[in-house]
Coordinates of C-alpha atoms and ligand atoms in Angstrom, one line a residue:
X18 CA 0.0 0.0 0.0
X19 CA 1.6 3.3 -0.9
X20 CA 0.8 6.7 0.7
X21 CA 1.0 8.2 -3.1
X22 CA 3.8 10.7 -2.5
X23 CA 7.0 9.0 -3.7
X24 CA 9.2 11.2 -4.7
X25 CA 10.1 12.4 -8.5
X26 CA 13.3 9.9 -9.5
X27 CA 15.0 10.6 -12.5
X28 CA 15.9 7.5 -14.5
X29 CA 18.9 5.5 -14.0
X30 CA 19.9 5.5 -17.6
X31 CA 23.1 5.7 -19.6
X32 CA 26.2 5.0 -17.8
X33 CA 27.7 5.7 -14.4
X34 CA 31.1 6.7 -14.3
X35 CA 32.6 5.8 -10.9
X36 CA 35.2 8.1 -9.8
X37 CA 38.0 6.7 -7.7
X38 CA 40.8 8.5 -6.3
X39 CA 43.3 5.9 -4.7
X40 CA 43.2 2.7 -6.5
X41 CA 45.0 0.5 -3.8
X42 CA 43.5 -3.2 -2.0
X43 CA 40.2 -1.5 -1.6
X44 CA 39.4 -0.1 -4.5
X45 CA 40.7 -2.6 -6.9
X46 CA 38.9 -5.2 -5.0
X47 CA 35.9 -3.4 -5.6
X48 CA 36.6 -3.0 -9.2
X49 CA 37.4 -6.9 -10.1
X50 CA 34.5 -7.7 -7.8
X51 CA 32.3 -5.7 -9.8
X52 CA 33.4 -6.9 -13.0
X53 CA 33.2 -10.5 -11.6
X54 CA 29.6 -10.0 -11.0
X55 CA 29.2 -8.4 -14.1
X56 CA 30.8 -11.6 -15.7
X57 CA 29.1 -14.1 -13.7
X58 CA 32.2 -15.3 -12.2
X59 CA 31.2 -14.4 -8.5
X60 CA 28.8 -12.7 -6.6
X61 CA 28.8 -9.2 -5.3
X62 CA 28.4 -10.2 -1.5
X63 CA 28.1 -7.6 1.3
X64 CA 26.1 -5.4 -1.2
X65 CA 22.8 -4.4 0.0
X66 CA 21.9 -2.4 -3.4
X67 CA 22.7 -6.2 -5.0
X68 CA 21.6 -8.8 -2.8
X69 CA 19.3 -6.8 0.0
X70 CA 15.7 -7.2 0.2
X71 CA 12.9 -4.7 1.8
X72 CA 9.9 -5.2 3.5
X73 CA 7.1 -3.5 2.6
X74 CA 3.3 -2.7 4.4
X75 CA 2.4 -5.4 7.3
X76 CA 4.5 -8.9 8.0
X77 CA 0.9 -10.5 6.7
X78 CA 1.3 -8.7 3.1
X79 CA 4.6 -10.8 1.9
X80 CA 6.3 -8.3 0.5
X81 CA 10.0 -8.2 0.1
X82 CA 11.2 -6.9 -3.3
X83 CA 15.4 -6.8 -3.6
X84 CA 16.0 -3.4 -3.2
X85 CA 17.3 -3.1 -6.7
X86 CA 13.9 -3.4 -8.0
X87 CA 12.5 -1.7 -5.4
X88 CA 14.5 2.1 -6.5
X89 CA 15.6 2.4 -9.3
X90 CA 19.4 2.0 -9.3
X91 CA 22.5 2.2 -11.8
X92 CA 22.9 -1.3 -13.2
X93 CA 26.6 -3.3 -12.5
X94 CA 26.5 -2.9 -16.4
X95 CA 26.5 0.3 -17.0
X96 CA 29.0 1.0 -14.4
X97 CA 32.4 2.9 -15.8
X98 CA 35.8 3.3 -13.8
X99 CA 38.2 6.0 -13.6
X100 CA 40.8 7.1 -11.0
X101 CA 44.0 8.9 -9.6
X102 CA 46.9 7.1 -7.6
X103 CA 50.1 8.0 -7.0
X104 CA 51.6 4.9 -8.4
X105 CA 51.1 4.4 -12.2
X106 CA 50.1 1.0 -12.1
X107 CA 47.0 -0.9 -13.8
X108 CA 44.2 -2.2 -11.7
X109 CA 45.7 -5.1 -12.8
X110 CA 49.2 -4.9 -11.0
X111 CA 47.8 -3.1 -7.9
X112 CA 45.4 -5.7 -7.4
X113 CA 48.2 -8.4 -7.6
X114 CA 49.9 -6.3 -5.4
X115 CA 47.8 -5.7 -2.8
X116 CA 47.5 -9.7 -2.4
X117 CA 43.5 -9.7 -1.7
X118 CA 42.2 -12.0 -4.2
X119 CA 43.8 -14.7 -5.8
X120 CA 44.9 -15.8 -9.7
X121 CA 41.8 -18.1 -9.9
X122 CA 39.7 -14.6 -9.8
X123 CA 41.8 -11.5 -11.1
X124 CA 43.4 -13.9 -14.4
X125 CA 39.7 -13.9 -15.8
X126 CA 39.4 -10.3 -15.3
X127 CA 43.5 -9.5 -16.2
X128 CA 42.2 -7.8 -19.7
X129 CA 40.0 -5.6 -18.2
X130 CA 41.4 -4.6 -15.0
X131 CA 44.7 -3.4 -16.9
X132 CA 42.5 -0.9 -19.1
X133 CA 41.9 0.3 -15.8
X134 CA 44.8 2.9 -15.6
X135 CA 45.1 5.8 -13.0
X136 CA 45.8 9.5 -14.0
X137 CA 48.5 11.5 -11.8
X138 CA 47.7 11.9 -8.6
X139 CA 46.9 15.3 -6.5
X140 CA 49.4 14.3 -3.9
X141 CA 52.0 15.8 -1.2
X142 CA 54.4 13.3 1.1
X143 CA 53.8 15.9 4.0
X144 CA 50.1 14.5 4.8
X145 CA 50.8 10.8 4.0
X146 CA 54.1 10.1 5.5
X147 CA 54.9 6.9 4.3
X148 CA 54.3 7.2 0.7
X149 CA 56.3 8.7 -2.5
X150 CA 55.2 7.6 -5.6
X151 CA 56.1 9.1 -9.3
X152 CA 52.4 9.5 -10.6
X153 CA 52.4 12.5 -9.4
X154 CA 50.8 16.2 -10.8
X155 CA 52.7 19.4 -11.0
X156 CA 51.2 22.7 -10.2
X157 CA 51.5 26.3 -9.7
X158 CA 49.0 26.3 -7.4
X159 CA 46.5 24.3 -5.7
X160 CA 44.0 26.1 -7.6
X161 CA 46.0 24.6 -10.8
X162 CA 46.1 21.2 -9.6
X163 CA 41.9 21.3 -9.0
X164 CA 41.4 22.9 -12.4
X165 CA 43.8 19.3 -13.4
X166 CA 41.7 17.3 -12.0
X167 CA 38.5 18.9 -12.7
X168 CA 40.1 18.5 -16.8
X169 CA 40.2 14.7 -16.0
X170 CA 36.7 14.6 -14.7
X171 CA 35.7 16.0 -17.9
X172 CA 37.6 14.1 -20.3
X173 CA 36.6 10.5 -18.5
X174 CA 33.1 11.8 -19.0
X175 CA 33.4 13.2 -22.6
X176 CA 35.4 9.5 -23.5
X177 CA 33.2 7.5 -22.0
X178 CA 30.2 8.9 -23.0
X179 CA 28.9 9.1 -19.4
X180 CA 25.4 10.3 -18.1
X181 CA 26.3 10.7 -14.4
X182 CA 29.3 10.6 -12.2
X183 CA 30.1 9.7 -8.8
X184 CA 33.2 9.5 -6.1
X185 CA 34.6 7.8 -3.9
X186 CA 37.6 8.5 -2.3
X187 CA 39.4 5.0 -1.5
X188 CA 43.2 6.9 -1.2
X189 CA 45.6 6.6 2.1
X190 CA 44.1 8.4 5.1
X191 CA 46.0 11.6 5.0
X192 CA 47.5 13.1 8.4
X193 CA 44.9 14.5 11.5
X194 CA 43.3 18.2 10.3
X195 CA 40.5 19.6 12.6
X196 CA 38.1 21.9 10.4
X197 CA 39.8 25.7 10.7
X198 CA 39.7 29.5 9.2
X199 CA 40.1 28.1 5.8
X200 CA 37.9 25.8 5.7
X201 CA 35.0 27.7 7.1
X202 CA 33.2 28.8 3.8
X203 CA 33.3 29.1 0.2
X204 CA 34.5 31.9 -0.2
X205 CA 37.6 31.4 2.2
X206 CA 38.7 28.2 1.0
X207 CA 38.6 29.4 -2.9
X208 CA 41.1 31.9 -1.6
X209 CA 42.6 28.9 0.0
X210 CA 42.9 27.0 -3.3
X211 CA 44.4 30.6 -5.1
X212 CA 46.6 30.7 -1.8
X213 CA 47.9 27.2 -1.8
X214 CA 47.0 27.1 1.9
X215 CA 48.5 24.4 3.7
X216 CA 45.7 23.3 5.6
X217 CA 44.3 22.5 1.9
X218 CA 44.7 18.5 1.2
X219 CA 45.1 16.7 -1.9
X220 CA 41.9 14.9 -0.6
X221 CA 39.9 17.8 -0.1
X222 CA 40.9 19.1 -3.8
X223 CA 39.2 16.2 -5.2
X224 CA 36.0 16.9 -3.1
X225 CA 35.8 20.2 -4.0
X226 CA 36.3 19.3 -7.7
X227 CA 33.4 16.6 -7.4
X228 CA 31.2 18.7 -5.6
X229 CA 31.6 21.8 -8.1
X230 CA 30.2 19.9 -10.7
X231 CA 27.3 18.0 -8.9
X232 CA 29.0 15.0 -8.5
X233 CA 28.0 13.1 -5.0
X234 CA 31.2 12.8 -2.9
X235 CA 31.3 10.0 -0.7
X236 CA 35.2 9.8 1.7
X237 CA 36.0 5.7 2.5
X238 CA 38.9 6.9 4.8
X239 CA 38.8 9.1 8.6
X240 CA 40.6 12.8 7.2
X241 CA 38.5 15.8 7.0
X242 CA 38.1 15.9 2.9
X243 CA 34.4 16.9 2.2
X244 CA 33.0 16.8 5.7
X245 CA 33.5 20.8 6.6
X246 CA 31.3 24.0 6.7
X247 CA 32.9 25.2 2.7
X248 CA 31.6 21.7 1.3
X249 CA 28.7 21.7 2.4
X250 CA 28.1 25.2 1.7
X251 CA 29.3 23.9 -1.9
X252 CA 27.0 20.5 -1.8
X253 CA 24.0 23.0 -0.9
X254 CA 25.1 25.6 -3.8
X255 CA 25.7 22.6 -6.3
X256 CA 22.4 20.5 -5.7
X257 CA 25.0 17.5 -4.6
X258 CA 24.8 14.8 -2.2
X259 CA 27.6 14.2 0.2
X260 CA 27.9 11.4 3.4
X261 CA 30.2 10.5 5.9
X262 CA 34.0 9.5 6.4
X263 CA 35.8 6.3 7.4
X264 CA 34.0 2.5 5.8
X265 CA 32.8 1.1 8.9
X266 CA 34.1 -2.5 8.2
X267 CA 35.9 -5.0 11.0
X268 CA 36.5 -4.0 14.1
X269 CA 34.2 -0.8 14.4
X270 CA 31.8 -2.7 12.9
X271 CA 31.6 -5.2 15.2
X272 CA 31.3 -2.6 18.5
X273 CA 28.4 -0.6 16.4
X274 CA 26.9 -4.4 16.2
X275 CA 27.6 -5.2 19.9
X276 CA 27.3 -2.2 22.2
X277 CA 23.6 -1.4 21.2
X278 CA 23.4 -4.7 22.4
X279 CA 24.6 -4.3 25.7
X280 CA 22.8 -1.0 26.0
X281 CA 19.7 -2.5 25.5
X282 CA 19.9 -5.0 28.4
X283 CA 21.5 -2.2 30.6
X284 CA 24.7 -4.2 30.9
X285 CA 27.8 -1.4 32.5
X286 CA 30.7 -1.5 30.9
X287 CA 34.1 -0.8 32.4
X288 CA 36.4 -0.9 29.3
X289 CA 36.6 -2.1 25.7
X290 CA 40.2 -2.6 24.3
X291 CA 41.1 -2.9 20.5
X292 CA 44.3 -4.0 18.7
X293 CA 44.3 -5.1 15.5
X294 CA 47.4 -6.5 13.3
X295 CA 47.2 -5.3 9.5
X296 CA 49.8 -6.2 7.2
X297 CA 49.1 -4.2 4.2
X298 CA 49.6 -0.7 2.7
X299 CA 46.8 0.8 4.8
X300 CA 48.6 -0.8 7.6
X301 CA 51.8 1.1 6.8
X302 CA 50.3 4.5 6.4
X303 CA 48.5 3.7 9.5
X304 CA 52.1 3.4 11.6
X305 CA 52.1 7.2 11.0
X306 CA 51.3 8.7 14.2
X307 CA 49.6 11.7 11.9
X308 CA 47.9 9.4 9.8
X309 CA 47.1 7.8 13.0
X310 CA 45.6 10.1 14.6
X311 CA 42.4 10.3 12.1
X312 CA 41.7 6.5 12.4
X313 CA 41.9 7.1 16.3
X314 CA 39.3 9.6 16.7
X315 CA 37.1 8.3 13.8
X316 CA 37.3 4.8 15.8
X317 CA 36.5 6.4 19.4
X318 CA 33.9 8.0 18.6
X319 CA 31.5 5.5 18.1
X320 CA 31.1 3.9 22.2
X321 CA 30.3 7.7 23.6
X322 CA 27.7 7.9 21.2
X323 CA 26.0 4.6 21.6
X324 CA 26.6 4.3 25.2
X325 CA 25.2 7.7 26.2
X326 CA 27.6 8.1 29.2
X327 CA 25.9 11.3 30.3
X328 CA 22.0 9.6 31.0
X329 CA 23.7 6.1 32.2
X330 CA 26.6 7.3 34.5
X331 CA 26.2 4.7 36.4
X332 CA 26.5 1.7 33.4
X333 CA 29.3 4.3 31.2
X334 CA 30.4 7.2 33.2
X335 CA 34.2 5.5 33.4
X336 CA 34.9 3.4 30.6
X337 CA 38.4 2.9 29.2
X338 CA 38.6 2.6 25.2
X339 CA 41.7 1.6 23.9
X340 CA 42.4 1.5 19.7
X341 CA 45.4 0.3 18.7
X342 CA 46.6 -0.7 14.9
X343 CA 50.0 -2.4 14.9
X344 CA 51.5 -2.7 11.4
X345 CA 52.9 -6.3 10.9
X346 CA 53.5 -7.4 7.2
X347 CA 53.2 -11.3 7.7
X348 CA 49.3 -10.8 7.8
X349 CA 48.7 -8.4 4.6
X350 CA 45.4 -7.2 3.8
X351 CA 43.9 -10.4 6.7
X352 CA 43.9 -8.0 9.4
X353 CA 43.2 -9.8 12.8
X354 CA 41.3 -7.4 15.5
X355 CA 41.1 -8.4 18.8
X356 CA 38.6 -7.1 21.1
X357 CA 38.4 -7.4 25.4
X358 CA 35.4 -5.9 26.3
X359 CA 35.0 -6.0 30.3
X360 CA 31.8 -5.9 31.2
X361 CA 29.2 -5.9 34.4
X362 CA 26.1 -6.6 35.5
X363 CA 23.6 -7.4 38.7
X364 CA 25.2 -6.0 41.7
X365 CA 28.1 -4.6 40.2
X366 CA 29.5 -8.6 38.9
X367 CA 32.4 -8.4 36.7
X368 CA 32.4 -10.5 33.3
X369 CA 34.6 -10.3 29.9
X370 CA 33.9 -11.0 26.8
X371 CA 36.6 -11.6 23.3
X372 CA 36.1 -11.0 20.2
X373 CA 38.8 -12.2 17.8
X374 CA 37.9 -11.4 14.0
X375 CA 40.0 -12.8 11.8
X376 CA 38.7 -10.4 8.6
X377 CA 39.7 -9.4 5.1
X378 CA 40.3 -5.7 5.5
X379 CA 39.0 -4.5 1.3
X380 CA 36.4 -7.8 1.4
X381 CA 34.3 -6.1 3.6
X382 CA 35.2 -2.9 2.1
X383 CA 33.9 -3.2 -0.9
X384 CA 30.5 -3.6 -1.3
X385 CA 30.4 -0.3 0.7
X386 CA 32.3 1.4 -2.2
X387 CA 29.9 0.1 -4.4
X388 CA 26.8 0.7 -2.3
X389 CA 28.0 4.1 -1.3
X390 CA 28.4 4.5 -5.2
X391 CA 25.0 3.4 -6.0
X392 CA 22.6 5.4 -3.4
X393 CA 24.6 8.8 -3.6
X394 CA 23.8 8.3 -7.3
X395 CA 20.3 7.7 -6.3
X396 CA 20.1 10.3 -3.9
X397 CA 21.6 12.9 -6.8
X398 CA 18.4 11.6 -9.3
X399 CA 15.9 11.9 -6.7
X400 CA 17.0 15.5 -6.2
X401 CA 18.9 15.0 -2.3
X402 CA 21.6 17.5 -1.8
X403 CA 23.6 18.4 1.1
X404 CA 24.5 15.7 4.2
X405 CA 22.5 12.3 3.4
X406 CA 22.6 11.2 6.8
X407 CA 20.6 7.8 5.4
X408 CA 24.1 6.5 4.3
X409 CA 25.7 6.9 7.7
X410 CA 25.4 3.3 7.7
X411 CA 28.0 2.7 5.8
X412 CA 30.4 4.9 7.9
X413 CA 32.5 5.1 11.1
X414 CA 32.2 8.9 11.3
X415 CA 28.3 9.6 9.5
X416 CA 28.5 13.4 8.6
X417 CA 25.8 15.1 10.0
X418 CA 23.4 18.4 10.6
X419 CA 25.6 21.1 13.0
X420 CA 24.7 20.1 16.5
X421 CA 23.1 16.9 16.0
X422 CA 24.7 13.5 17.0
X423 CA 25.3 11.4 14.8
X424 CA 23.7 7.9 15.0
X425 CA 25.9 4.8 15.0
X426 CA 23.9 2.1 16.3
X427 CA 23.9 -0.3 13.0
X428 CA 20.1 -1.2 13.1
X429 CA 19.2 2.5 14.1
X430 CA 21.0 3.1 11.2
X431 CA 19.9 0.1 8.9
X432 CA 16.3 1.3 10.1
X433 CA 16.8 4.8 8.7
X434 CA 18.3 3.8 5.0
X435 CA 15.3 1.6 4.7
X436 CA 12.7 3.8 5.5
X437 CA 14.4 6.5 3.2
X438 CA 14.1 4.0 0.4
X439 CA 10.0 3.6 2.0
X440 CA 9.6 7.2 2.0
X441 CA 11.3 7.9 -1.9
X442 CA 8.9 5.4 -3.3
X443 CA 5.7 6.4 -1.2
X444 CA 5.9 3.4 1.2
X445 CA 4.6 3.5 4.8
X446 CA 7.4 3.8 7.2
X447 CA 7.9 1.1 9.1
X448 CA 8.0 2.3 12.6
X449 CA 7.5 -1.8 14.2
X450 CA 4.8 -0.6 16.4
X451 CA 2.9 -3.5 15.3
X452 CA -0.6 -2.9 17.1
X453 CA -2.9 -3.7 14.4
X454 CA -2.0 -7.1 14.0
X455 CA -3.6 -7.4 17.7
X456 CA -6.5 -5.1 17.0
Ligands
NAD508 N1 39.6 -1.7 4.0 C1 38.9 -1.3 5.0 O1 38.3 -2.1 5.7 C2 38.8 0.1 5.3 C3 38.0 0.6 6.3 C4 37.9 1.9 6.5 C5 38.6 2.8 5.8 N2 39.5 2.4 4.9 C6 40.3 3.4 4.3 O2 40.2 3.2 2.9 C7 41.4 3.7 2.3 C8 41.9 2.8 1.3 O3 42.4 1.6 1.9 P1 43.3 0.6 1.1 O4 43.4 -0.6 2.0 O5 42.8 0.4 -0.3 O6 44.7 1.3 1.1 P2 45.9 1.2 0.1 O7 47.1 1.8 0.7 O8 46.0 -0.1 -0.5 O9 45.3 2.2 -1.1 C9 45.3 3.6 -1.0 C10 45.8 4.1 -2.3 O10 45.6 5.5 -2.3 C11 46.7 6.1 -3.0 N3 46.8 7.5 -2.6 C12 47.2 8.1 -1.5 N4 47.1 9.4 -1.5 C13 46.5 9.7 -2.7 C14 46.2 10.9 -3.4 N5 46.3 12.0 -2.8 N6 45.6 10.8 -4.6 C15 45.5 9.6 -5.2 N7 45.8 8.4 -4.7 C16 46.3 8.5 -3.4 C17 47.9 5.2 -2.6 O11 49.0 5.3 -3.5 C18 47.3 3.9 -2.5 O12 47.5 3.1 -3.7 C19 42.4 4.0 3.4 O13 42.4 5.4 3.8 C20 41.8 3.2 4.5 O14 42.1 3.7 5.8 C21 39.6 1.0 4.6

């Protein structure tokens, strides 16, 4: 049963061009999984635009269309990849590389993955520590170098004959920035750009290019990028969706999975400490204390929020959280996380509980990439622009309204993607208040 007042969606057609600066493990996963799929060689598992279904009106009405069919969405087929890196290899080479999947999968896919090339990178050593790669672009300016990339947005679309664009930032997580003068509006960080201001990154240059031209901007890793008061005075200007920061994959995934639930029974909680060993490049950009730094608050932010310290001081007022991420090469993109989690409960008891997730770092990664690909391009035809705080699912750090918490809890969050869908289509929210079914 629809409330007739779905929204007006433009059509998905023509092709999507996906725009990826940083093609490391997670992005070239994404981009062999994708073509996999699209080849029939494996499934794109993890993706809820792919393989999720939604329920619509009452339990008793059966209905539960894939999502896909549900909205409408940009089809695997007519999905097109460009991107920037710093290293001038093929999708190809940086997939074998990066060591996530094996021969069996990325020979099938070898021709196409080496037409994937990236064009020079926007890139400075200074806020990634631990890289220096040749694929690099010269500029006057940081102005210059946005105008570059702005040129190589235009001639991916003009080549491929594109109808709509997209990004993704999948590069290194650049060194800890809080938002400042520069970055306060428009107008002060186009002066910025003129000025080559320091506090400018390489990954904020791609935002602002992307979000110039209406293109949703979506940031995979923790640093600042698009998620500051000139953005989204851009987005708002431009018409263009924007979301959070930071995949929310392994270990932060499993806390916004677990700490609801502890919450809900009104369990206290003493401490939660994380370590996780990563062996690959991430891992080694990570071992930065700068780089660091970013992952750190983008990972402890998530326990305050859900655990509400301030209305249960008695369950959360004093809780210890500990991240750690220990580069060790042995273990490449198979990062281990380990979680103690010390607990209590009736009179003040103590208990523990472990958690030891033995995950693939980019395997959970990307079907967010492609998800987050797929719904800001849905969110950009259905006319959404600004903060879509729907896709804060997909994120460790959602972006949100000034002054509003942002929600982390994974179902809260699961709950509010859905009903968006509900409410673009027309649908009845579902709010699982259930009472009919007893009237
Ligand atoms: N895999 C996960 O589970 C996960 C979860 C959350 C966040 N992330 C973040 O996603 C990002 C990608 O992870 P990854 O494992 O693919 O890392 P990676 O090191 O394999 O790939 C990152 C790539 O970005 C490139 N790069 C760095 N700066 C660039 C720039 N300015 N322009 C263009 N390219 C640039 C690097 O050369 C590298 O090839 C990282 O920031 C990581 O922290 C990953």
């Amino acid at each position: 049963m629809t409330n007739g007042k779905g929204r007006d969606i433009k059509p998905a057609s023509g092709k999507l061009g996906v725009l990826l600066p940083g093609m490391g493990a997670v992005a070239t996963t994404f981009v062999a999984g994708v073509e996999a799929a699209r080849q029939g060689i494996a499934k794109p598992i993890g993706s809820l635009t792919q393989m999720g279904t939604i329920r619509l009106g009452k339990r008793t009405d059966n209905r539960s269309p894939l999502v896909k069919d549900f909205v409408p969405l940009a089809r695997l087929e007519d999905i097109e990849f460009g991107g920037w890196d710093v290293y001038p290899d093929s999708a190809y080479e940086a997939a074998k590389k990066a060591g996530v999947l094996d021969a069996s999968h990325l020979e099938p896919l070898r021709g196409f993955l080496e037409g994937v090339k990236p064009w020079p990178a926007v890139f400075d050593p200074q806020y990634v520590k631990k890289l220096n790669g040749p694929n690099v672009k010269k500029g006057k300016s940081k102005r210059d170098l946005a105008e570059q990339v702005s040129d190589d947005i235009a001639r991916f679309k003009k080549e491929r004959n594109l109808d709509r664009m997209v990004m993704v930032w999948c590069g290194s997580t650049e060194v800890y920035r809080q938002a400042g003068e520069v970055h306060s509006s428009l107008a002060a960080f186009e002066k910025g750009l003129d000025e080559s201001h320091p506090d400018i990154l390489p990954s904020m240059i791609y935002a602002y290019c992307a979000i110039k031209e209406g293109i949703p901007y979506n940031n995979g890793a923790p640093n600042l990028s698009g998620d500051f008061p000139a953005m989204v005075e851009l987005a708002k200007k431009t018409g263009t969706p924007i979301s959070g920061k930071d995949f929310k994959t392994g270990q932060t995934f499993m806390k916004t999975l677990l700490a609801p639930g502890f919450k809900a029974r009104l369990l206290g909680m003493n401490g939660w400490y994380s370590t996780n060993i990563l062996g690959n490049r991430d891992g080694e950009v990570l071992d930065d204390p700068e780089s660091f730094k970013s992952k750190e608050v983008s990972k402890l932010g998530v326990l305050e929020q859900i655990l509400q310290p301030q209305l249960y001081p008695d369950l959360y007022g004093k809780i210890h959280h500990v991240v750690r991420i220990n580069y060790y090469p042995p273990r490449g993109d198979n990062k281990e996380g380990w979680d103690n989690i010390d607990i209590f409960g009736w009179m003040g008891y103590p208990m523990q509980i472990k958690v030891d997730f033995l995950c693939r770092d980019s395997i959970l990664a990307a079907p967010i990439v492609l998800d987050l690909a797929i719904f800001s391009d849905l969110a950009s035809r259905c006319g959404m622009s600004g903060i879509q705080e729907w896709l804060s699912f997909y994120f460790k750090s959602p972006q949100t309204a000034p002054g509003l918490y942002p929600e982390h809890d994974v179902f809260i969050q699961l709950m509010k993607l859905k009903n968006t869908l509900r409410h673009l289509r027309g649908e009845e929210l579902i709010t699982h208040l259930g009472l009919e079914y007893y009237d």
